[in-house]
Amino acid sequence: MKYDKQPLYYGGQRHTTATTFQDIDPSTNQPLADICKADQHAVHAAITAAQAAFPVWSTMTTMERSRILLRAVALLRQRNDELAVVETHDTGKPFSETSAVDVVTGADVLEYYANLVASGGLNGETTQLRPDAWLYTTKAPLGVCAGIGAWNYPIQIALWKSAPCLAAGNCMVYKPSEFTPLHALRLAEIYSEAGVPPGVFNVVQGDGAVGGLLTSHPAIAKVSFTGQVSTGCKVAAAAASNMKYVTMELGGKSPCIILPDAELDNAVDGAMMANFFSTGQVCTNGTRVFVPQSMLRSFEQRLLQKMADIRPGDLMDPNTNFGPLVSKTHHDKVTKYIQHGIETDKAKLLAGGLGKPTLPATVDANGYWVKPTVFTNCTDDMLITKDEIFGPVLCILPYADNRPGYVEKLVQRANNTTMGLAAGVFTKNIDLGHRVVAQLHAGITWVNTWGESPAEMPVGGWKMSGLGVENGRKGLDNWVQNKSTLVEMGGAVATSFSKL
Ligand code: NDP
């Protein structure tokens, strides 16, 4: 499969550039498309187009903006499978996943914000201060914003950023990851077809240097970033130089706590979702699975049985539920961690390990495959239990559940990380479940489930995992600035300059 050369998109038009880079298909290690690379001039032109569009878009009524964005939702849903095929080629995720999750969850968020702004979501507050004075607040859009995306959920990330941004009246220049660029032009053209005016949503392509041009540009009012903690620190530092707003959706090393009374099958299903969905390339993965000693053997056995249902294969086959990793760079990184777990951490390898999984003969073995891997008897000081691996590597950390105070100790271990993106607990004791969740230092938490992230749920990390939230009502507040107005009707300005 080879796609046409992908242009940039700004001011409602495609723009080609002389310099290109190659997008590689992770399932074959073959070129998928040549992508036009933005230079300083192109980034500036895209920002200028967005600045020109801002007065038009920001002054439309919320009902008008909502109507246009809802047309884009309908187009996304009509073209779900077509867009999902593109995402499968670009990311290596099976079509069974991209067709059910990636476009669907992006369109849901766009629908949510289009409806929210049309039903008063941008209203401020009114306070009667005195009989003859009142205070009101209004929410104003920020201006031209930059979106910078990661490669694991390309179109979903582009929509989770652009939906509240545009619904609030802002314009956006979006830079996808250089590893997964194909969705961006398609999304931009869907917005245009729906009636979004030229310049409101623009796409520049390229690597981190192009992201750097956006984060340092004085005309950008806000940067919404999804990526690694280390990159997030650089982006936030660049944005600070002229006081840009930032939202940072960064990495995690999240704890998945199985309490001794948990329902075994549900707990194992949760741990599987938290580690093997999307070949483990999910930011909220619960990669530190704390299992009570009393349940360890049965948990391991049931996990191994259920792992027989992980089916790597032809990505377009509806039965396939496990794909290769996104890129060679990432494949090499994940493989190194598996090797480190075996050779240096000396964790007990329960399943998987180095090498490729068994693939059907029809599947190209040159893809960036790794085996779903489980290490058990892990301890808190191992590198594999400390670093974000971002691959299908599940670490079981057994804990003694026969001593008083073991829950408190467990919570301390779970919180003993610099990151705080997600956390979850499995138990039949709902009181205990709530008590444990209340003590976990993480922004996204689950009880007896893992991974669901609907449009209504604000998501964002604590500690080094991020700043601000995406989605939900709170997500909209990250795209507006507040104005407070005090109105005096009594005619007399309170002053200390009156005559004595
Ligand atoms: P990276 O941090 O490597 O890259 C993210 C984006 O930033 C890419 O578009 C990248 O460009 C760009 N970039 C790189 N350097 C700079 C720079 N100096 N200035 C501006 N932009 C820059 O992350 P990955 O793409 O590897 O994504 C995986 C990470 O994302 C994981 O840590 C994961 O946990 C996290 N993530 C967090 C989510 C959340 O909601 N909290 C959701 C999804 C993922 P390019 O890649 O083209 O070089």
Coordinates of C-alpha atoms and ligand atoms in Angstrom, one line a residue, residues 148-152 157 175-179 206-208 211-212 215 225-228 231 234-235 249-252 283 388 390 421, ligand 1:
I148 CA 1.2 18.8 19.1
G149 CA 0.3 15.1 19.0
A150 CA 1.8 11.7 19.9
W151 CA 1.6 8.7 17.6
N152 CA -0.5 6.2 19.6
I157 CA -5.6 13.1 19.8
K175 CA 1.4 19.1 14.2
P176 CA 1.0 15.3 14.3
S177 CA 3.8 12.9 15.2
E178 CA 6.1 12.4 12.2
F179 CA 5.5 8.6 12.7
G206 CA 7.5 17.4 10.5
D207 CA 9.6 16.3 13.5
G208 CA 10.2 17.9 16.9
G211 CA 7.0 21.5 17.0
G212 CA 9.7 23.8 18.4
T215 CA 6.0 26.5 20.8
F225 CA 0.8 18.8 24.0
T226 CA 0.6 15.0 24.2
G227 CA 3.8 13.0 24.5
Q228 CA 6.6 11.9 26.7
T231 CA 9.5 16.3 25.7
K234 CA 11.0 21.1 26.9
V235 CA 7.7 22.2 25.4
E249 CA -0.9 15.1 28.5
L250 CA 2.2 13.1 29.4
G251 CA 3.3 9.6 30.2
G252 CA 2.6 7.3 33.2
C283 CA -0.6 6.3 28.1
E388 CA 7.4 3.8 31.2
F390 CA 4.9 1.9 26.4
L421 CA -1.5 9.6 35.2
Ligands
NDP1 P1 7.2 12.4 22.1 O1 7.3 13.2 23.3 O2 8.4 11.8 21.5 O3 6.6 13.3 20.9 C1 5.3 13.9 21.0 C2 5.2 15.0 20.0 O4 6.1 16.1 20.3 C3 5.6 14.6 18.6 O5 4.7 15.2 17.7 C4 7.0 15.1 18.5 O6 7.4 15.2 17.2 C5 6.9 16.4 19.2 N1 8.2 16.9 19.7 C6 9.3 16.3 19.9 N2 10.3 17.2 20.4 C7 9.6 18.4 20.4 C8 10.0 19.7 20.9 N3 11.3 20.0 21.3 N4 9.1 20.7 20.8 C9 7.9 20.5 20.3 N5 7.4 19.3 19.9 C10 8.3 18.3 20.0 O7 6.1 11.3 22.4 P2 5.7 10.1 21.6 O8 5.2 10.5 20.3 O9 6.8 9.1 21.7 O10 4.4 9.6 22.4 C11 4.4 8.6 23.4 C12 4.3 9.3 24.7 O11 3.0 10.0 24.7 C13 4.2 8.3 25.9 O12 5.0 8.8 26.9 C14 2.7 8.4 26.3 O13 2.5 8.1 27.7 C15 2.4 9.8 26.0 N6 0.9 9.9 25.8 C16 0.2 10.6 26.8 C17 -1.2 10.7 26.7 C18 -2.0 11.4 27.8 O14 -3.2 11.7 27.5 N7 -1.5 11.6 28.9 C19 -1.9 10.1 25.6 C20 -1.1 9.5 24.6 C21 0.3 9.4 24.7 P3 8.0 13.9 16.4 O15 7.6 12.7 17.1 O16 7.4 14.1 15.0 O17 9.5 14.1 16.4

